[in-house]
Coordinates of C-alpha atoms (C1' of nucleotides) in Angstrom, one line a residue:
Chain A
X4 CA -0.1 -0.1 0.1
X5 CA 3.2 2.3 0.3
X6 CA 3.3 4.8 -2.4
X7 CA 6.9 5.4 -2.3
X8 CA 7.4 1.8 -4.2
X9 CA 9.6 1.4 -7.0
X10 CA 8.4 2.8 -10.5
X11 CA 8.2 0.8 -13.5
X12 CA 11.0 1.4 -15.9
X13 CA 10.7 4.6 -17.8
X14 CA 10.5 2.4 -21.4
X15 CA 8.1 -0.1 -20.0
X16 CA 5.6 2.8 -18.9
X17 CA 2.8 3.8 -20.9
X18 CA 3.1 6.9 -23.1
X19 CA -0.3 8.1 -23.9
X20 CA -2.0 10.4 -22.2
X21 CA -5.4 8.8 -22.5
X22 CA -4.6 6.2 -20.4
X23 CA -2.7 8.1 -17.7
X24 CA -3.4 7.5 -14.2
X25 CA -3.2 11.2 -13.4
X26 CA -5.6 12.0 -16.3
X27 CA -8.5 12.7 -14.2
X28 CA -6.8 14.9 -11.9
X29 CA -3.9 17.0 -13.3
X30 CA -3.9 20.0 -15.2
X31 CA -4.8 18.6 -18.4
X32 CA -7.9 16.9 -16.9
X33 CA -10.5 19.1 -18.6
X34 CA -8.5 18.7 -22.3
X35 CA -10.7 17.2 -24.6
X36 CA -9.2 14.4 -26.8
X37 CA -7.8 16.5 -29.3
X38 CA -5.9 19.1 -26.8
X39 CA -4.9 16.1 -25.3
X40 CA -3.1 14.6 -28.3
X41 CA -1.3 18.1 -28.5
X42 CA 0.1 17.6 -25.3
X43 CA 0.8 13.9 -25.8
X44 CA 3.0 15.1 -28.6
X45 CA 5.2 17.6 -26.8
X46 CA 5.3 15.6 -23.3
X47 CA 7.9 13.8 -21.7
X48 CA 8.9 11.9 -18.7
X49 CA 11.4 12.0 -16.2
X50 CA 12.5 10.5 -13.2
X51 CA 14.2 11.6 -10.1
X52 CA 16.0 10.3 -7.2
X53 CA 14.9 11.3 -3.8
X54 CA 17.1 14.4 -2.8
X55 CA 17.6 15.0 -6.6
X56 CA 17.3 18.8 -7.5
X57 CA 14.1 19.1 -10.2
X58 CA 14.4 22.9 -10.4
X59 CA 16.8 24.7 -8.6
X60 CA 16.0 28.0 -6.7
X61 CA 17.0 31.4 -8.8
X62 CA 17.7 29.3 -11.8
X63 CA 16.0 29.6 -15.4
X64 CA 13.2 27.4 -15.7
X65 CA 13.1 25.5 -19.0
X66 CA 10.5 22.7 -18.3
X67 CA 7.7 22.4 -15.9
X68 CA 5.0 19.7 -15.7
X69 CA 2.8 17.0 -13.1
X70 CA 4.1 14.8 -10.9
X71 CA 2.7 11.7 -11.9
X72 CA 4.2 9.7 -8.9
X73 CA 6.0 10.5 -5.9
X74 CA 6.4 13.6 -3.7
X75 CA 8.3 16.8 -4.4
X76 CA 9.1 19.5 -1.8
X77 CA 9.5 23.2 -2.8
X78 CA 11.8 25.4 -0.4
X79 CA 12.8 28.8 -0.2
X80 CA 16.2 29.3 1.5
X81 CA 17.6 32.2 3.3
X82 CA 20.9 33.7 2.7
X83 CA 22.5 32.1 6.0
X84 CA 20.8 28.7 5.1
X85 CA 17.8 28.7 7.0
X86 CA 15.2 26.8 4.8
X87 CA 11.3 27.2 4.7
X88 CA 9.2 24.3 2.7
X89 CA 6.5 26.4 0.7
X90 CA 4.9 23.4 -1.2
X91 CA 4.6 19.7 -0.8
X92 CA 3.4 18.1 -4.1
X93 CA 2.0 14.7 -4.8
X94 CA 0.9 13.0 -8.2
X95 CA -1.3 15.4 -10.3
X96 CA 0.2 18.7 -8.8
X97 CA 1.6 20.8 -11.0
X98 CA 5.0 22.4 -10.8
X99 CA 6.7 25.2 -12.1
X100 CA 5.8 28.7 -12.8
X101 CA 4.5 29.3 -16.3
X102 CA 4.9 33.0 -17.1
X103 CA 8.3 33.2 -15.3
X104 CA 11.7 33.0 -16.6
X105 CA 13.7 32.4 -13.0
X106 CA 12.2 29.7 -10.4
X107 CA 11.4 31.5 -7.1
X108 CA 12.1 28.8 -5.3
X109 CA 13.5 25.4 -6.0
X110 CA 12.1 21.9 -6.2
X111 CA 13.6 18.9 -4.4
X112 CA 12.1 15.3 -5.1
X113 CA 11.3 13.5 -1.6
X114 CA 10.8 10.0 -2.7
X115 CA 11.5 8.3 -6.2
X116 CA 9.7 11.0 -8.5
X117 CA 8.2 10.7 -11.8
X118 CA 7.2 13.9 -13.7
X119 CA 5.5 14.4 -16.9
X120 CA 7.0 17.5 -18.5
X121 CA 6.8 20.1 -21.2
X122 CA 9.6 22.6 -22.3
X123 CA 8.2 25.8 -20.6
X124 CA 8.1 27.9 -24.0
X125 CA 6.1 25.1 -25.7
X126 CA 3.7 24.6 -22.8
X127 CA 3.4 28.6 -22.5
X128 CA 2.4 28.5 -26.2
X129 CA 0.1 25.6 -25.6
X130 CA -1.4 27.3 -23.0
X131 CA -2.5 30.2 -24.9
X132 CA -4.5 28.6 -27.2
X133 CA -6.2 25.9 -24.8
X134 CA -8.5 27.6 -22.8
X135 CA -9.6 24.6 -21.1
X136 CA -5.8 23.8 -19.8
X137 CA -5.5 27.4 -18.6
X138 CA -8.8 27.0 -17.0
X139 CA -7.8 24.1 -15.1
X140 CA -4.2 25.3 -14.1
X141 CA -6.4 28.7 -12.7
X142 CA -8.2 26.4 -10.8
X143 CA -5.3 24.8 -9.6
X144 CA -3.5 27.9 -8.4
X145 CA -6.5 28.8 -6.5
X146 CA -6.6 26.0 -4.6
X147 CA -2.7 26.3 -4.2
X148 CA -3.5 30.1 -2.9
X149 CA -6.2 28.9 -0.5
X150 CA -3.6 26.1 0.8
X151 CA -0.7 28.7 1.3
X152 CA -2.9 30.8 3.2
X153 CA -3.8 28.2 5.6
X154 CA 0.0 27.5 5.7
X155 CA 0.7 30.8 6.8
X156 CA -1.8 30.4 9.8
X157 CA -0.3 27.6 10.8
X158 CA 3.5 29.3 10.7
X159 CA 2.5 32.6 11.8
X160 CA 0.3 31.8 14.7
X161 CA 0.1 28.0 15.8
X162 CA 1.8 26.2 18.5
X163 CA 4.5 23.5 17.9
X164 CA 1.7 21.4 19.5
X165 CA -1.1 22.7 16.7
X166 CA 1.2 22.5 14.1
X167 CA 2.1 18.7 14.5
X168 CA -1.9 18.2 14.9
X169 CA -2.6 20.2 11.6
X170 CA 0.1 18.4 9.7
X171 CA -1.2 14.9 10.7
X172 CA -4.9 15.8 10.1
X173 CA -3.6 17.4 6.4
X174 CA -2.0 13.9 5.9
X175 CA -5.3 11.9 7.3
X176 CA -7.8 13.6 5.0
X177 CA -5.4 12.9 2.1
X178 CA -4.9 9.6 2.7
X179 CA -8.7 9.1 3.3
X180 CA -9.3 10.6 0.1
X181 CA -6.8 8.5 -2.1
X182 CA -8.1 5.3 -0.8
X183 CA -12.0 6.5 -0.9
X184 CA -12.4 5.7 2.9
X185 CA -14.3 7.7 5.1
X186 CA -11.9 9.7 7.5
X187 CA -12.0 7.8 10.9
X188 CA -10.3 6.7 14.1
X189 CA -7.4 4.1 13.5
X190 CA -6.9 5.5 10.1
X191 CA -3.0 4.5 8.8
X192 CA -1.0 7.0 7.3
X193 CA 2.2 7.2 5.7
X194 CA 4.6 10.1 6.0
X195 CA 6.8 10.3 3.4
X196 CA 8.9 13.0 4.9
X197 CA 12.1 12.8 7.3
X198 CA 11.8 14.9 10.3
X199 CA 14.1 17.2 8.8
X200 CA 11.6 18.0 6.4
X201 CA 8.6 18.0 8.4
X202 CA 10.6 20.5 10.5
X203 CA 10.9 22.8 7.3
X204 CA 7.1 22.2 6.6
X205 CA 6.3 23.4 9.8
X206 CA 8.8 26.1 10.5
X207 CA 10.2 24.0 13.7
X208 CA 13.5 22.2 14.3
X209 CA 13.7 18.5 14.2
X210 CA 13.9 18.1 18.1
X211 CA 10.5 20.0 18.5
X212 CA 9.2 17.9 16.0
X213 CA 10.4 14.7 17.5
X214 CA 9.2 16.1 21.4
X215 CA 5.7 16.7 20.2
X216 CA 5.3 13.5 18.2
X217 CA 6.1 11.6 21.4
X218 CA 3.8 13.7 23.5
X219 CA 0.9 12.9 21.0
X220 CA 2.1 9.6 21.1
X221 CA 2.4 9.4 25.3
X222 CA -1.3 10.9 25.3
X223 CA -2.4 8.0 23.2
X224 CA -3.6 10.2 20.1
X225 CA -1.6 8.4 17.6
X226 CA 0.6 5.3 17.6
X227 CA 4.0 5.1 15.9
X228 CA 4.0 1.7 13.8
X229 CA 7.3 2.7 12.5
X230 CA 9.6 5.9 11.6
X231 CA 7.4 6.4 8.5
X232 CA 3.8 5.0 9.5
X233 CA 1.3 6.5 12.0
X234 CA -1.8 5.5 13.2
X235 CA -4.4 8.0 14.0
X236 CA -6.2 7.0 17.4
X237 CA -8.6 9.8 18.0
X238 CA -9.3 12.3 14.8
X239 CA -11.5 14.2 17.0
X240 CA -9.3 15.3 19.4
X241 CA -6.4 15.7 17.1
X242 CA -8.7 18.0 14.8
X243 CA -9.7 20.1 18.0
X244 CA -6.0 20.5 18.7
X245 CA -5.5 22.2 15.5
X246 CA -7.4 24.9 16.5
X247 CA -8.9 25.8 12.7
X248 CA -12.2 26.9 12.7
X249 CA -14.4 23.6 12.2
X250 CA -16.8 25.2 9.7
X251 CA -13.5 26.0 6.9
X252 CA -11.7 23.0 8.1
X253 CA -13.0 20.8 5.1
X254 CA -13.6 23.0 2.8
X255 CA -10.9 22.3 0.8
X256 CA -11.2 19.0 -0.4
X257 CA -14.6 19.6 -1.6
X258 CA -13.7 22.1 -3.8
X259 CA -13.9 22.3 -7.7
X260 CA -12.2 19.1 -8.9
X261 CA -10.8 18.3 -5.6
X262 CA -7.4 18.6 -5.7
X263 CA -4.4 20.4 -3.8
X264 CA -0.8 18.8 -2.9
X265 CA -1.5 19.8 0.6
X266 CA -5.0 20.7 2.5
X267 CA -7.2 17.6 2.6
Chain B
X24 CA 0.4 62.6 -1.5
X25 CA -1.3 60.5 1.0
X26 CA -3.1 57.6 -0.8
X27 CA -5.5 57.4 2.3
X28 CA -7.3 60.9 1.4
X29 CA -11.1 61.2 0.9
X30 CA -12.5 59.6 -2.1
X31 CA -14.7 61.5 -4.4
X32 CA -18.5 60.6 -3.7
X33 CA -19.6 57.8 -5.7
X34 CA -22.0 59.7 -7.8
X35 CA -19.5 62.0 -9.3
X36 CA -17.2 59.1 -10.0
X37 CA -16.5 57.9 -13.3
X38 CA -18.3 55.4 -14.7
X39 CA -16.8 54.2 -17.8
X40 CA -14.1 51.2 -17.7
X41 CA -12.0 52.7 -20.3
X42 CA -10.7 55.5 -18.3
X43 CA -11.1 53.8 -14.7
X44 CA -7.6 54.4 -13.0
X45 CA -6.5 50.8 -12.5
X46 CA -7.7 49.8 -15.9
X47 CA -4.2 49.0 -17.1
X48 CA -3.4 46.9 -13.9
X49 CA -6.5 45.2 -12.8
X50 CA -8.0 41.9 -14.0
X51 CA -9.6 43.5 -17.1
X52 CA -6.2 44.8 -18.3
X53 CA -5.8 42.6 -20.9
X54 CA -9.6 43.1 -22.2
X55 CA -10.3 44.5 -25.4
X56 CA -12.9 47.2 -26.0
X57 CA -15.5 44.7 -26.7
X58 CA -14.7 42.6 -23.5
X59 CA -14.4 45.7 -21.5
X60 CA -18.0 46.9 -22.4
X61 CA -19.5 43.6 -21.5
X62 CA -17.4 43.9 -17.9
X63 CA -19.0 47.6 -17.8
X64 CA -22.2 46.4 -18.3
X65 CA -22.2 44.2 -15.1
X66 CA -19.9 45.8 -12.8
X67 CA -21.0 48.1 -9.8
X68 CA -19.1 50.4 -7.2
X69 CA -19.6 50.1 -3.7
X70 CA -17.6 52.0 -0.6
X71 CA -16.5 51.1 2.4
X72 CA -15.0 52.4 5.6
X73 CA -12.5 51.5 7.6
X74 CA -12.9 48.7 9.9
X75 CA -15.7 47.5 7.6
X76 CA -16.2 43.9 6.2
X77 CA -16.2 43.5 2.8
X78 CA -16.3 39.6 3.2
X79 CA -16.7 37.4 5.8
X80 CA -14.7 34.1 6.6
X81 CA -16.8 31.4 6.0
X82 CA -20.1 33.1 4.5
X83 CA -21.2 32.9 1.1
X84 CA -19.4 34.8 -1.3
X85 CA -22.0 36.8 -3.4
X86 CA -19.6 39.4 -5.3
X87 CA -15.6 39.5 -6.1
X88 CA -14.0 42.1 -7.6
X89 CA -11.0 44.9 -7.8
X90 CA -10.0 47.2 -5.4
X91 CA -10.2 50.6 -7.1
X92 CA -9.1 52.9 -3.9
X93 CA -7.7 52.2 -0.2
X94 CA -6.2 49.1 1.4
X95 CA -7.9 46.0 2.2
X96 CA -6.6 43.1 4.3
X97 CA -7.2 39.6 4.6
X98 CA -7.6 37.3 7.5
X99 CA -8.0 34.2 8.9
X100 CA -9.0 33.4 12.5
X101 CA -8.0 30.5 14.8
X102 CA -10.9 29.3 17.0
X103 CA -9.6 31.2 20.1
X104 CA -9.2 34.4 18.1
X105 CA -5.6 34.1 17.3
X106 CA -5.6 36.2 13.9
X107 CA -3.2 35.8 10.7
X108 CA -3.1 38.5 8.0
X109 CA -3.1 36.6 4.7
X110 CA -3.3 38.9 2.2
X111 CA -2.7 42.9 1.6
X112 CA -4.5 44.3 -1.2
X113 CA -3.9 47.7 -3.0
X114 CA -5.3 49.6 -6.0
X115 CA -5.9 47.0 -9.0
X116 CA -5.8 43.7 -6.6
X117 CA -8.3 41.4 -7.3
X118 CA -10.4 40.3 -3.8
X119 CA -12.5 37.3 -3.9
X120 CA -12.5 33.6 -4.7
X121 CA -13.7 32.5 -7.9
X122 CA -15.0 29.1 -8.6
X123 CA -15.6 28.9 -4.6
X124 CA -18.9 29.3 -2.7
X125 CA -17.6 30.1 0.5
X126 CA -14.9 32.8 1.4
X127 CA -11.9 31.1 3.2
X128 CA -10.8 34.4 5.0
X129 CA -12.3 37.7 5.5
X130 CA -11.8 40.8 4.1
X131 CA -11.6 44.2 5.9
X132 CA -11.1 47.4 4.7
X133 CA -8.2 49.0 6.5
X134 CA -8.6 52.5 5.1
X135 CA -11.3 54.0 3.1
X136 CA -12.0 51.7 0.1
X137 CA -13.8 51.7 -3.4
X138 CA -14.0 48.6 -4.8
X139 CA -15.4 47.5 -8.7
X140 CA -17.4 44.4 -8.1
X141 CA -18.9 41.8 -10.2
X142 CA -21.8 39.2 -8.6
X143 CA -20.1 36.3 -8.5
X144 CA -21.9 34.4 -10.9
X145 CA -21.9 36.9 -13.6
X146 CA -18.1 37.2 -13.6
X147 CA -17.8 33.5 -13.5
X148 CA -19.8 33.3 -16.6
X149 CA -18.1 35.8 -18.2
X150 CA -14.7 34.5 -17.1
X151 CA -15.5 31.3 -19.1
X152 CA -16.0 33.4 -21.8
X153 CA -13.7 35.7 -22.2
X154 CA -10.1 34.1 -22.4
X155 CA -8.1 37.2 -21.8
X156 CA -9.6 38.0 -18.2
X157 CA -9.1 34.6 -17.3
X158 CA -5.7 34.9 -18.5
X159 CA -4.7 37.8 -16.5
X160 CA -6.7 36.4 -13.3
X161 CA -4.4 33.6 -13.9
X162 CA -1.3 36.0 -13.9
X163 CA -2.3 37.6 -10.6
X164 CA -3.1 34.0 -8.8
X165 CA 0.5 33.4 -9.6
X166 CA 1.8 36.6 -8.5
X167 CA 0.0 35.9 -5.2
X168 CA 1.0 32.7 -5.1
X169 CA 4.6 33.6 -5.1
X170 CA 4.0 36.4 -2.5
X171 CA 2.4 34.0 -0.5
X172 CA 5.4 31.9 -0.3
X173 CA 7.4 34.5 0.4
X174 CA 5.3 35.6 3.3
X175 CA 5.8 32.0 4.3
X176 CA 9.4 32.4 4.6
X177 CA 8.7 35.1 6.7
X178 CA 6.4 33.4 9.3
X179 CA 8.2 30.5 9.5
X180 CA 11.9 31.3 9.8
X181 CA 12.7 34.9 10.2
X182 CA 13.3 36.7 13.5
X183 CA 11.3 39.2 14.6
X184 CA 13.8 42.1 13.4
X185 CA 14.2 40.4 9.9
X186 CA 10.3 40.9 9.6
X187 CA 10.1 44.2 10.0
X188 CA 12.9 44.7 7.6
X189 CA 11.4 42.8 5.2
X190 CA 8.1 44.6 5.9
X191 CA 9.6 48.1 5.3
X192 CA 11.3 47.0 2.0
X193 CA 8.0 45.5 0.6
X194 CA 6.4 48.6 1.2
X195 CA 9.4 50.6 -0.1
X196 CA 9.5 48.9 -3.4
X197 CA 5.4 49.4 -3.8
X198 CA 6.0 52.9 -3.0
X199 CA 8.9 53.5 -5.3
X200 CA 7.1 51.5 -8.1
X201 CA 3.8 53.5 -7.6
X202 CA 5.7 57.3 -7.5
X203 CA 7.8 55.5 -10.8
X204 CA 10.8 56.8 -8.7
X205 CA 14.1 54.7 -8.5
X206 CA 14.8 53.1 -4.9
X207 CA 16.9 55.2 -3.1
X208 CA 17.9 56.4 0.5
X209 CA 15.6 59.0 2.2
X210 CA 12.2 57.4 0.4
X211 CA 9.3 58.2 2.3
X212 CA 6.8 55.6 3.2
X213 CA 3.0 55.5 4.0
X214 CA 2.2 53.0 6.3
X215 CA -1.3 52.0 6.1
X216 CA -1.8 50.1 9.2
X217 CA -2.0 50.3 12.7
X218 CA 0.6 48.4 14.9
X219 CA -2.1 45.8 15.7
X220 CA -2.5 45.1 11.6
X221 CA 1.2 44.8 11.4
X222 CA 1.6 42.5 14.0
X223 CA -0.9 40.4 12.1
X224 CA 0.5 40.6 8.9
X225 CA 3.9 40.0 10.7
X226 CA 3.0 37.0 12.7
X227 CA 4.1 39.1 16.2
X228 CA 2.7 41.0 19.0
X229 CA 2.3 44.4 18.8
X230 CA 4.7 45.3 21.4
X231 CA 7.5 43.2 19.6
X232 CA 6.6 45.6 16.6
X233 CA 6.9 48.3 18.4
X234 CA 10.4 47.2 20.0
X235 CA 11.8 46.7 16.8
X236 CA 10.9 49.5 15.0
X237 CA 12.5 51.5 17.9
X238 CA 15.6 49.4 17.5
X239 CA 15.8 50.1 13.7
X240 CA 15.2 54.1 14.6
X241 CA 17.9 53.9 17.3
X242 CA 20.5 52.4 14.9
X243 CA 20.0 55.4 12.6
X244 CA 18.2 53.1 9.6
X245 CA 14.8 54.7 9.9
X246 CA 13.3 58.2 11.2
X247 CA 9.8 57.9 11.8
X248 CA 8.1 61.2 10.7
X249 CA 4.7 60.1 12.3
X250 CA 2.6 57.4 13.4
X251 CA 2.1 56.3 9.8
X252 CA 5.2 58.0 7.8
X253 CA 8.5 56.6 7.7
X254 CA 11.7 57.6 6.0
X255 CA 14.3 54.9 5.1
X256 CA 17.7 56.1 6.0
X257 CA 19.4 53.0 4.6
X258 CA 18.0 50.8 2.2
X259 CA 21.0 48.7 1.4
X260 CA 21.3 47.9 5.5
X261 CA 17.7 47.0 5.6
X262 CA 17.4 45.3 2.7
X263 CA 21.1 43.1 4.0
X264 CA 18.8 42.4 7.3
X265 CA 15.7 40.7 5.4
X266 CA 18.1 37.9 5.1
X267 CA 16.6 37.6 1.4
X268 CA 18.4 36.0 -1.4
X269 CA 19.5 39.1 -3.2
X270 CA 19.0 37.5 -6.7
X271 CA 15.5 36.8 -5.9
X272 CA 14.5 40.0 -3.9
X273 CA 12.4 42.1 -6.3
X274 CA 10.6 39.6 -8.5
X275 CA 7.2 39.4 -6.7
X276 CA 5.3 42.8 -5.8
X277 CA 6.5 43.8 -9.1
X278 CA 4.4 41.5 -11.1
X279 CA 4.8 40.0 -14.5
X280 CA 3.5 43.0 -16.4
X281 CA 4.9 46.1 -13.9
X282 CA 8.6 45.1 -13.6
X283 CA 10.9 47.0 -11.1
X284 CA 14.5 48.2 -11.2
X285 CA 16.1 47.1 -7.8
X286 CA 18.4 47.2 -5.4
X287 CA 21.4 44.8 -4.4
Chain C
dC6 C1' 30.9 -5.9 13.6
dG7 C1' 31.4 -1.2 13.6
dC8 C1' 30.0 3.0 10.6
dC9 C1' 26.8 6.2 9.1
dT10 C1' 22.2 8.7 9.2
dG11 C1' 18.1 9.8 11.4
dT12 C1' 15.8 9.9 15.6
dT13 C1' 14.8 10.3 20.4
dT14 C1' 16.0 12.8 24.8
dG15 C1' 17.9 15.8 28.3
dA16 C1' 19.9 20.4 29.6
dT17 C1' 20.0 25.1 28.9
dC18 C1' 19.6 29.6 26.8
dT19 C1' 17.2 33.3 24.6
dA20 C1' 13.9 35.4 21.4
dC21 C1' 9.5 36.6 22.0
dC22 C1' 5.3 36.4 24.5
dT23 C1' 2.7 38.5 28.7
dC24 C1' 1.0 41.3 31.8
dA25 C1' 1.4 45.9 33.5
dA26 C1' 2.1 51.1 33.6
dC27 C1' 3.1 54.9 31.2
dT28 C1' 3.4 58.4 27.2
dG29 C1' 1.2 61.5 24.0
dC30 C1' -2.2 62.9 20.7
dT31 C1' -7.1 63.5 19.8
dG32 C1' -11.4 64.7 20.4
dT33 C1' -15.4 66.4 23.5
dG34 C1' -17.3 69.0 26.8
dG35 C1' -17.4 72.6 30.4
Chain D
dC11 C1' -9.0 77.4 26.9
dC12 C1' -8.4 73.9 29.9
dA13 C1' -9.5 69.1 31.6
dC14 C1' -10.1 64.8 30.9
dA15 C1' -11.4 60.5 28.8
dG16 C1' -10.2 57.2 25.2
dC17 C1' -7.3 55.2 22.4
dA18 C1' -2.7 54.0 20.0
dG19 C1' 1.9 53.2 20.8
dT20 C1' 5.8 52.6 23.3
dT21 C1' 8.6 51.0 27.4
dG22 C1' 9.6 47.7 31.3
dA23 C1' 9.8 43.4 33.8
dG24 C1' 9.6 38.5 34.1
dG25 C1' 8.0 34.0 32.0
dT26 C1' 8.1 30.6 28.5
dA27 C1' 7.8 27.8 24.1
dG28 C1' 10.9 26.6 20.9
dA29 C1' 15.9 26.8 19.9
dT30 C1' 20.7 25.3 21.0
dC31 C1' 23.9 22.2 22.2
dA32 C1' 25.1 17.6 23.6
dA33 C1' 24.7 12.8 24.1
dA34 C1' 22.5 8.5 23.7
dC35 C1' 19.7 5.4 20.6
dA36 C1' 18.2 2.8 16.9
dG37 C1' 18.2 0.7 12.3
dG38 C1' 20.3 -0.2 7.7
dC39 C1' 24.6 -1.9 5.5
dG40 C1' 29.2 -2.6 3.9

DNA sequence: CGCCTGTTTGATCTACCTCAACTGCTGTGG
DNA sequence: CCACAGCAGTTGAGGTAGATCAAACAGGCG
């Protein structure tokens, strides 16, 4: 059930957009057969190993595209090396900044990653002709913006405990949605990140992440099956800890076509 | 020269989109005469007083549109009342979430504000037909997303001192761009926010904002002309304090259409 | 087996928060 | 014209959440 398993070799993989596994969620999900055929001609796949750089902050963006498989983290780095994660992207999420030449952040493969890529110039050219593509991209960017704003609240106002709870809730919702399971106690989630990456996500240090996790464990809210798998024993209490407004908490999964890398 | 001065009464104001002062920067800036005429027919103006709610978090979004004049803050609130600002919008910025029924944040007028609004349903309908409108909206949302990500770094990793320096740099660049002046020492900026709003912007308390401001003053980096006007005496040092990567420093608040010259 | 890397746990330190008092401005009313 | 609320901002003293520094621990792998 792990989603970080090995990918079939590139050669063996289907090359046809029409039966791509992210077809119905990615940036191309509103494209008709004709439009898709055009994308099909200009797309290409590329695989990345964990830790490998996909885009470098401050470097020219020459290609952009969708995550087909794996997890990608977007970071920004301050002059003295402090780093903050600013995006965490999963299958079907779109990476790259159209309409800009220089990447404002770097993108690093967290797990093994397969990307479906386009040359930037080609993509922008197609984007200007295919309104369905542009419309879907807008939808996705709006979702990401909502996501970024929730993240800002987490970083600006939440305590370490609340941040961890929020993080686990986000992963839980995502996991339930992917498995088409209701969100219920006992749910088992995979954490595709090291403690360091979690710390960069939450604006904390690894030590604080670790301490808060053991605190949640000692309170019986979670069970840690191993380093990368956690079982949530009391979702209601976890949700209460996040301090999120319960009204808004679940909006984001139910949106337009339903998908952002982060929330829900 | 203050931009918070009184607005001419609504009645007296020009109603024609074609000679609107935000025409060349707002969401309609790529619309041709025909498209503009259509927008002209469905738009309406509304004024708001400082402190007045434009959109309420969790409430249905019935209209959305552009800031014509004044400053609007977007907030999110946690259950126990802690608030984080997640957006600060000026003339020509677009407020509202198309393609979503419920507002994920509230929008409050900071100064006197004039909005150019559309009914959401009407706007979405036009949006689906006018690709120039959709394209411009995408551009703007991408810029905002970049902005939000920088903001996340500020909230997640910067010290109080760095946050204040970043805030002042952002206002300085904005001010220079608006006045079509180069960014240079001695620049005078207007701060349209109370200390409380600055604190909500920066994820700090009012006391910390105040202390950091006096620290910058005592170091001779800034001169406080009055509560709402600051003169920056040493931009280079202020920029250095922000810890931002100098390469990327100027990308964002100058958006794709409006490019800024820069400081090192 | 020992090495390397990621994680946990412990002890201390500090930046920022909290609580509280004080300042200075602005408007109001006698 | 002064008195005096009322509010935004500043300053001070002390407390604390989370950072930092350091050491122990666990699992994978040659």
